[in-house]
Short mmCIF file of C-alpha atoms in Angstrom, two decimals:
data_model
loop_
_atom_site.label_atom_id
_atom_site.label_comp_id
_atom_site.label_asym_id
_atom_site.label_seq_id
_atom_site.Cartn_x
_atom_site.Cartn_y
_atom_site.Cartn_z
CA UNK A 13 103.66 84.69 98.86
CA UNK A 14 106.24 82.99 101.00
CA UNK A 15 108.80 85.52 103.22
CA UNK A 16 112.10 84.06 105.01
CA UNK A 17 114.44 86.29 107.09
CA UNK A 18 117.58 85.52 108.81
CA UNK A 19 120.70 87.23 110.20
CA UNK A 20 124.02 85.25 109.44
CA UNK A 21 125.12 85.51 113.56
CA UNK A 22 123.15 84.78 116.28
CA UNK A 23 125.58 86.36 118.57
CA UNK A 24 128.40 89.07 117.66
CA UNK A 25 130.67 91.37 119.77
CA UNK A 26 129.25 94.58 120.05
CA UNK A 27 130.37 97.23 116.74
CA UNK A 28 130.38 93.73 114.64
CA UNK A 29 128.24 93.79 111.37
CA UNK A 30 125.28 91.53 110.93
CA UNK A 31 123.94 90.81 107.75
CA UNK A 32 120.27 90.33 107.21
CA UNK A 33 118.76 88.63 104.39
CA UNK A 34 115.46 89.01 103.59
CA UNK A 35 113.62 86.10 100.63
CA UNK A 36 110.59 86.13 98.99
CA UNK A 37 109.18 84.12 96.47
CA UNK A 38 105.80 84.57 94.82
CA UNK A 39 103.99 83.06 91.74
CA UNK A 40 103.86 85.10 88.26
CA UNK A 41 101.07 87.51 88.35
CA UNK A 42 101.69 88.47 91.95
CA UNK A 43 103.69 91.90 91.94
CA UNK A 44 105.62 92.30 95.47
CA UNK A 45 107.49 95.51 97.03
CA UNK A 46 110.24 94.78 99.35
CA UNK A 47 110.18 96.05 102.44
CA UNK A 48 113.29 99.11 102.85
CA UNK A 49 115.04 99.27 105.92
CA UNK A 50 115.15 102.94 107.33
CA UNK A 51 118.37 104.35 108.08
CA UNK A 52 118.03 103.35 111.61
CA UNK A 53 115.98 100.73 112.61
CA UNK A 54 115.50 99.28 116.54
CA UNK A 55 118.76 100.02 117.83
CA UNK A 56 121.02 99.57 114.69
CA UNK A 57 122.22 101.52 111.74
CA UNK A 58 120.94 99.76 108.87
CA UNK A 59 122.38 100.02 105.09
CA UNK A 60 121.61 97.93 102.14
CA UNK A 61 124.02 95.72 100.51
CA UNK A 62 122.14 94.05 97.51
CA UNK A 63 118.71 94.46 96.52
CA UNK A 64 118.56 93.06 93.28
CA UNK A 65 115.47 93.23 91.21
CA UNK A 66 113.97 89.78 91.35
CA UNK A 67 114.89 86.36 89.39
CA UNK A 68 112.99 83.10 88.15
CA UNK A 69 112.56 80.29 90.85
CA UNK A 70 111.26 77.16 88.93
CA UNK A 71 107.68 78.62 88.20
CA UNK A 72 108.01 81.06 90.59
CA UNK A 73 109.63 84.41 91.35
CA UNK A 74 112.02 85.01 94.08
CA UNK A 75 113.62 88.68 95.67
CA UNK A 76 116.73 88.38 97.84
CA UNK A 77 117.38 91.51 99.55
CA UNK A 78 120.57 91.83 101.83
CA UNK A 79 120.82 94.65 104.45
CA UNK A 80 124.10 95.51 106.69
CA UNK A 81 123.60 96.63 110.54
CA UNK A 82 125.65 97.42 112.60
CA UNK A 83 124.89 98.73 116.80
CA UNK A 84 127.03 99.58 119.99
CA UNK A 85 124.15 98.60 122.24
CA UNK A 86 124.99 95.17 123.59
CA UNK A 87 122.44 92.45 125.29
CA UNK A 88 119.74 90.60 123.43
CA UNK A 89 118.63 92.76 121.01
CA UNK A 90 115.63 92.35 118.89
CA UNK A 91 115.92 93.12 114.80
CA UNK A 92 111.73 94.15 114.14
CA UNK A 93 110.14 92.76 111.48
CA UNK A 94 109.37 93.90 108.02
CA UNK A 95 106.43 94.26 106.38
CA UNK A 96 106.10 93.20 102.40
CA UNK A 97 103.42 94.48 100.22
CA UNK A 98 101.90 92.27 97.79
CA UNK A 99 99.17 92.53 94.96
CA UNK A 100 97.87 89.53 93.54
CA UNK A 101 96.38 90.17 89.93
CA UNK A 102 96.60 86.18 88.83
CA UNK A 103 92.59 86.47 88.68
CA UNK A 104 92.34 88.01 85.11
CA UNK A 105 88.30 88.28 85.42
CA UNK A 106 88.53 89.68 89.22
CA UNK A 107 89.83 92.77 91.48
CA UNK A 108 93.31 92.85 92.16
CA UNK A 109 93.93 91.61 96.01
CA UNK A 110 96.56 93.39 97.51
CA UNK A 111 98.04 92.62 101.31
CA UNK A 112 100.97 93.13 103.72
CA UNK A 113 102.80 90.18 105.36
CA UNK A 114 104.59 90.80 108.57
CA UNK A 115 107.67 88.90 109.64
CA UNK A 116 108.19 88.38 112.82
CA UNK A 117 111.92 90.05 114.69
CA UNK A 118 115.06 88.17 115.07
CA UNK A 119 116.98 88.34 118.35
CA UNK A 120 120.80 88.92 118.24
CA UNK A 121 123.25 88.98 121.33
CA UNK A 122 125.54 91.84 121.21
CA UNK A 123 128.62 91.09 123.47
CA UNK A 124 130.11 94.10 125.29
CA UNK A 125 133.93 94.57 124.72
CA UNK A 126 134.41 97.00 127.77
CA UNK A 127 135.04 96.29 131.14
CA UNK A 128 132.38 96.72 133.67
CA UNK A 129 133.61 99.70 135.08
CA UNK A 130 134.10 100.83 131.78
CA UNK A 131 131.41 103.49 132.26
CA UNK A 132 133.10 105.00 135.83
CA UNK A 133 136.06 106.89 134.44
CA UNK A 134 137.89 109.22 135.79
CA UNK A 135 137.13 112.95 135.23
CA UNK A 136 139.00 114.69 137.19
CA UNK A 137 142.06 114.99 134.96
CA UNK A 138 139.48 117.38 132.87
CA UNK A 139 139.71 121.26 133.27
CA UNK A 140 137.83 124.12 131.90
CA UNK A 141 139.13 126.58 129.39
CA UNK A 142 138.64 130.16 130.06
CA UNK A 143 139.48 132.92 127.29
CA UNK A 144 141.70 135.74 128.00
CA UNK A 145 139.49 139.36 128.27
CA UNK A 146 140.30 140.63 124.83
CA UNK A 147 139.97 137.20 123.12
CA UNK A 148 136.10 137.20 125.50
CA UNK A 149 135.08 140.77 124.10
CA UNK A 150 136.74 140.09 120.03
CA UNK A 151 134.39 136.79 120.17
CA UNK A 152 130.98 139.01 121.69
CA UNK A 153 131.44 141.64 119.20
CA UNK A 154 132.11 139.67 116.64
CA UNK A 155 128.97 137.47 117.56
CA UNK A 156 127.03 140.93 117.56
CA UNK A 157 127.97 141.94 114.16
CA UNK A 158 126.75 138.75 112.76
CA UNK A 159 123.18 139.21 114.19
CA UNK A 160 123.26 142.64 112.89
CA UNK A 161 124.38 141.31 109.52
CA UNK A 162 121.69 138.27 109.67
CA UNK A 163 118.47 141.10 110.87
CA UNK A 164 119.74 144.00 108.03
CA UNK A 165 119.35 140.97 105.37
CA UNK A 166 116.16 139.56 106.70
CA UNK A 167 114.86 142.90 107.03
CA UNK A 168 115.81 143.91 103.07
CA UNK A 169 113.74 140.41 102.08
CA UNK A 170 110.70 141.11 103.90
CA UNK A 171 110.77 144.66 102.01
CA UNK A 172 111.36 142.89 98.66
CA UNK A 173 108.68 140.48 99.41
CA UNK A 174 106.16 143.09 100.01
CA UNK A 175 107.16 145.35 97.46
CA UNK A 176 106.26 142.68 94.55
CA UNK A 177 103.25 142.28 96.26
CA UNK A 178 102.18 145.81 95.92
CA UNK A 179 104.01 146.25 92.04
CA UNK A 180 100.87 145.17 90.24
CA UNK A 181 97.81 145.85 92.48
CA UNK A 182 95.57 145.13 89.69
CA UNK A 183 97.07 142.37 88.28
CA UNK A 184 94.88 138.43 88.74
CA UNK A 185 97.14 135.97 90.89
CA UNK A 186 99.12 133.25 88.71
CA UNK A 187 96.37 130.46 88.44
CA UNK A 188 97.81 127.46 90.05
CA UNK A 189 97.91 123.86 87.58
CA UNK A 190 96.74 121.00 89.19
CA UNK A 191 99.00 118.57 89.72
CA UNK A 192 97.42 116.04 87.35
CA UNK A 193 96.73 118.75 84.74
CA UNK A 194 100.82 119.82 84.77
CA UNK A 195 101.95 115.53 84.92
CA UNK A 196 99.34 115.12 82.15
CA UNK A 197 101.10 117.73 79.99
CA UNK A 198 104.65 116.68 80.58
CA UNK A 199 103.78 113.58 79.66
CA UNK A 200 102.43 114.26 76.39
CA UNK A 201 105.86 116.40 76.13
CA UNK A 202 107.55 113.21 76.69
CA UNK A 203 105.89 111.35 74.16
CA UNK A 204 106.79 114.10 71.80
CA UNK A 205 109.93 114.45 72.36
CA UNK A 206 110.77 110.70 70.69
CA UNK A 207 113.25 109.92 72.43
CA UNK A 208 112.57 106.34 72.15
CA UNK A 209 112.41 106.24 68.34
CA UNK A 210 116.24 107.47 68.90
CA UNK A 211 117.10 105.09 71.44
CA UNK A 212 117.98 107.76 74.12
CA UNK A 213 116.56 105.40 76.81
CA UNK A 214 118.48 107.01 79.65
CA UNK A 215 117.14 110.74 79.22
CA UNK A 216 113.80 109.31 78.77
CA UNK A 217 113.95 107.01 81.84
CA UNK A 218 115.48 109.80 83.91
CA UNK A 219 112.49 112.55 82.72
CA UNK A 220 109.78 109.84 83.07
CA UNK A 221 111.44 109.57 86.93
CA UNK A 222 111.29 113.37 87.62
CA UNK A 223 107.56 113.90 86.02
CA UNK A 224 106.50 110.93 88.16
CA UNK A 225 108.61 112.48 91.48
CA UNK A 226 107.26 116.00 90.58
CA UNK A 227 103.64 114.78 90.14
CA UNK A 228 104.06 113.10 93.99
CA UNK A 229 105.52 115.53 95.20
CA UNK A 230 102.49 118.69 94.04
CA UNK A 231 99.72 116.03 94.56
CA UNK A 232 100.76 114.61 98.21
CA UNK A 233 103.35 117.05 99.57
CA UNK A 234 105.69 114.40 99.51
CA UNK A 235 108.98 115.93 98.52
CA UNK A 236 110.30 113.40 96.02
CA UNK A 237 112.97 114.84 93.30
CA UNK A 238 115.90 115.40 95.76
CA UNK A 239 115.78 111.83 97.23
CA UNK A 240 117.20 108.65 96.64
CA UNK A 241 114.39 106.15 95.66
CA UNK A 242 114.89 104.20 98.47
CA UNK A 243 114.34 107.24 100.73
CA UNK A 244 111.30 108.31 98.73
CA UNK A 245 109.68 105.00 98.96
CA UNK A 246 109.94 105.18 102.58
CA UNK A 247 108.69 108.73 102.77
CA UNK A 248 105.42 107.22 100.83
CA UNK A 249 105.02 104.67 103.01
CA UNK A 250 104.75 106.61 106.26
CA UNK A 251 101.93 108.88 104.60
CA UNK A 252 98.63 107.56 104.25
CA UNK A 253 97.82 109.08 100.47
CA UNK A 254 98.53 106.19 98.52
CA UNK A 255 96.93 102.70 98.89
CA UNK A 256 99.15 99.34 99.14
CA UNK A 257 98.38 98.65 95.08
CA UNK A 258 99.90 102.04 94.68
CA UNK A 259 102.89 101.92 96.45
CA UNK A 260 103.47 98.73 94.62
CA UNK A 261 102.75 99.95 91.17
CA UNK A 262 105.19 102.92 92.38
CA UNK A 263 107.56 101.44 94.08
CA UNK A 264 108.45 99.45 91.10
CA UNK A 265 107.98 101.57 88.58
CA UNK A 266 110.79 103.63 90.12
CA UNK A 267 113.03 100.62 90.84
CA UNK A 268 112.78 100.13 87.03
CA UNK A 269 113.90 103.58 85.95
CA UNK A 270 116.68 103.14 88.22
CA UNK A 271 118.05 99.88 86.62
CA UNK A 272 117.62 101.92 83.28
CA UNK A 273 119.92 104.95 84.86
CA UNK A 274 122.16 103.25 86.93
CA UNK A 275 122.40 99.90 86.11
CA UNK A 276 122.61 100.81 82.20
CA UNK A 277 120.23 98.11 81.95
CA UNK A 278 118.93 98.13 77.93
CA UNK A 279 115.02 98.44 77.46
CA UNK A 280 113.18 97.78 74.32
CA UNK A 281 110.87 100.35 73.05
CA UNK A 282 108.19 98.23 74.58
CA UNK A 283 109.67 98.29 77.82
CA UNK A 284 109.53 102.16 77.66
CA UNK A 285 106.21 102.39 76.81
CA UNK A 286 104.68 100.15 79.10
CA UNK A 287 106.74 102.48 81.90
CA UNK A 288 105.22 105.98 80.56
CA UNK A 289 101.71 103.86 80.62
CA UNK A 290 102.14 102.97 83.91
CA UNK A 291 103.08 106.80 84.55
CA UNK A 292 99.84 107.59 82.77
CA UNK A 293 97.98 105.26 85.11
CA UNK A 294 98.95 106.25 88.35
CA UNK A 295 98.40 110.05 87.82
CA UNK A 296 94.99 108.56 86.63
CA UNK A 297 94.17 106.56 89.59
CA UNK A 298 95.57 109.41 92.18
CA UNK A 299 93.55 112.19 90.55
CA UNK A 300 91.21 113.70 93.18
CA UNK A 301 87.63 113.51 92.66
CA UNK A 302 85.51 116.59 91.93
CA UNK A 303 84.13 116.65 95.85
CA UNK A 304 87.72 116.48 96.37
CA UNK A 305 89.13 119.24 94.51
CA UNK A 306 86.05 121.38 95.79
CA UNK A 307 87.26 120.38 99.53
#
């Protein structure tokens, strides 16, 4: 796996945007997750431009991602690194070998546009604003009627709450599914459905997303369905639950779905299979153990 970075300025004036361009190239058989900038990162806002699935290189693949950031801070500022996941499954006969390569930062200057005694102003010219008497006493009791209003309706919810609690006193508690159990079920639901057979790719590509989102989200506490992927796939990063061959196997899976939803990129039937079979897989491989489900 080979990983170039560069910014296209070495020195800007400060609220200038920089763009950095991350490039990797890796040989068939080696599956690689780009690293996602977080919305901040160091001390600049950071926002993707392209990120393009990757392309043949010759006999090899290559991903060119291109991020947009943009700071007031001004000096020589460092741009960290980023870290790209790889799994290498070339080896037919052996293990997978998955890894992380870390890229070392990039330094920008940041010119200031202000003055040196930009910072020293004036403050005098300010005043405060004081309310008239009436306006003072309209605002408090109108600020006391909204507490009121905010403890009656917390009050009348923590009634209702314990009221359905008491309704059935003999009645068992709701057994709870386990997360593989329920992503097991929709998927077979999925399969059912056949909407592949009647080329309804999107629908299928969009409930394949939300079982897999749903599934991360019961298993890891990861709340997945509301978020973008990209902010998802940083989410799973920070936690610890899923290995490096995971987030891999994840992180494009969901990059796929996305080209299918948003992209209106056309599958073939094989294409969708292979995706619910991945689905199948990871639920498989992220199943807890029995001495973990008794824990």
């Amino acid at each position: 796996v080979s990983v170039r970075t560069g910014l296209d300025h070495d020195a800007v004036d400060v609220g200038t945007p920089i763009r950095l361009t991350i490039e990797v190239t890796a040989e068939p058989g080696v599956d690689v997750t780009m690293p996602i900038l977080e919305p901040t990162t160091g001390p600049f806002e950071t926002a993707p431009i392209a990120t393009p699935p990757d392309i043949p290189d010759g006999e090899q693949r290559r991903w060119t991602h291109v991020y947009g950031l943009d700071t007031f801070d001004s000096g020589d500022l460092a741009v960290p690194g980023v870290t790209i996941l790889f799994v290498d499954r070339r080896d037919a006969t052996a293990d997978a070998i998955s890894g992380t390569i870390e890229t070392d930062p990039l330094t920008v200057h940041v010119r200031s546009v202000t003055g040196p005694d930009d910072g020293a102003r004036d403050i005098r010219g300010m005043h405060a604003v004081t309310l008239p008497e009436d306006e003072r006493r309209r605002s408090t009791r109108t600020l006391l009627i909204i507490g009121a209003a905010v403890v009656a309706v917390a009050a009348v919810i923590a009634i209702i709450i314990a009221l359905r609690r008491r309704a059935a006193p003999g009645a068992r508690p709701v057994p709870v599914v386990p997360p593989h159990v329920w992503a097991r079920r929709e998927l077979d639901a999925l399969r059912a459905a056949r909407l592949v057979e009647q080329g309804r790719f999107e629908p299928y590509y969009d409930r394949l997303s939300a079982i897999v989102r749903g599934y991360i989200e019961r298993r890891f506490g990861i709340m997945a369905p509301e978020r973008t992927t990209q902010e998802f796939l940083i989410e799973a990063r920070r936690s610890d639950a899923l290995s490096v061959g995971q987030q891999v196997m994840l992180g494009t899976f969901l990059r796929a779905a996305d080209l299918v939803k948003f992209a209106l990129v056309e599958p073939t039937p094989a294409d969708a299979d292979e995706a619910i079979g991945a689905a199948a897989q990871f639920v498989d491989e992220t199943t807890p153990t029995a001495g973990e489900a008794a824990a």
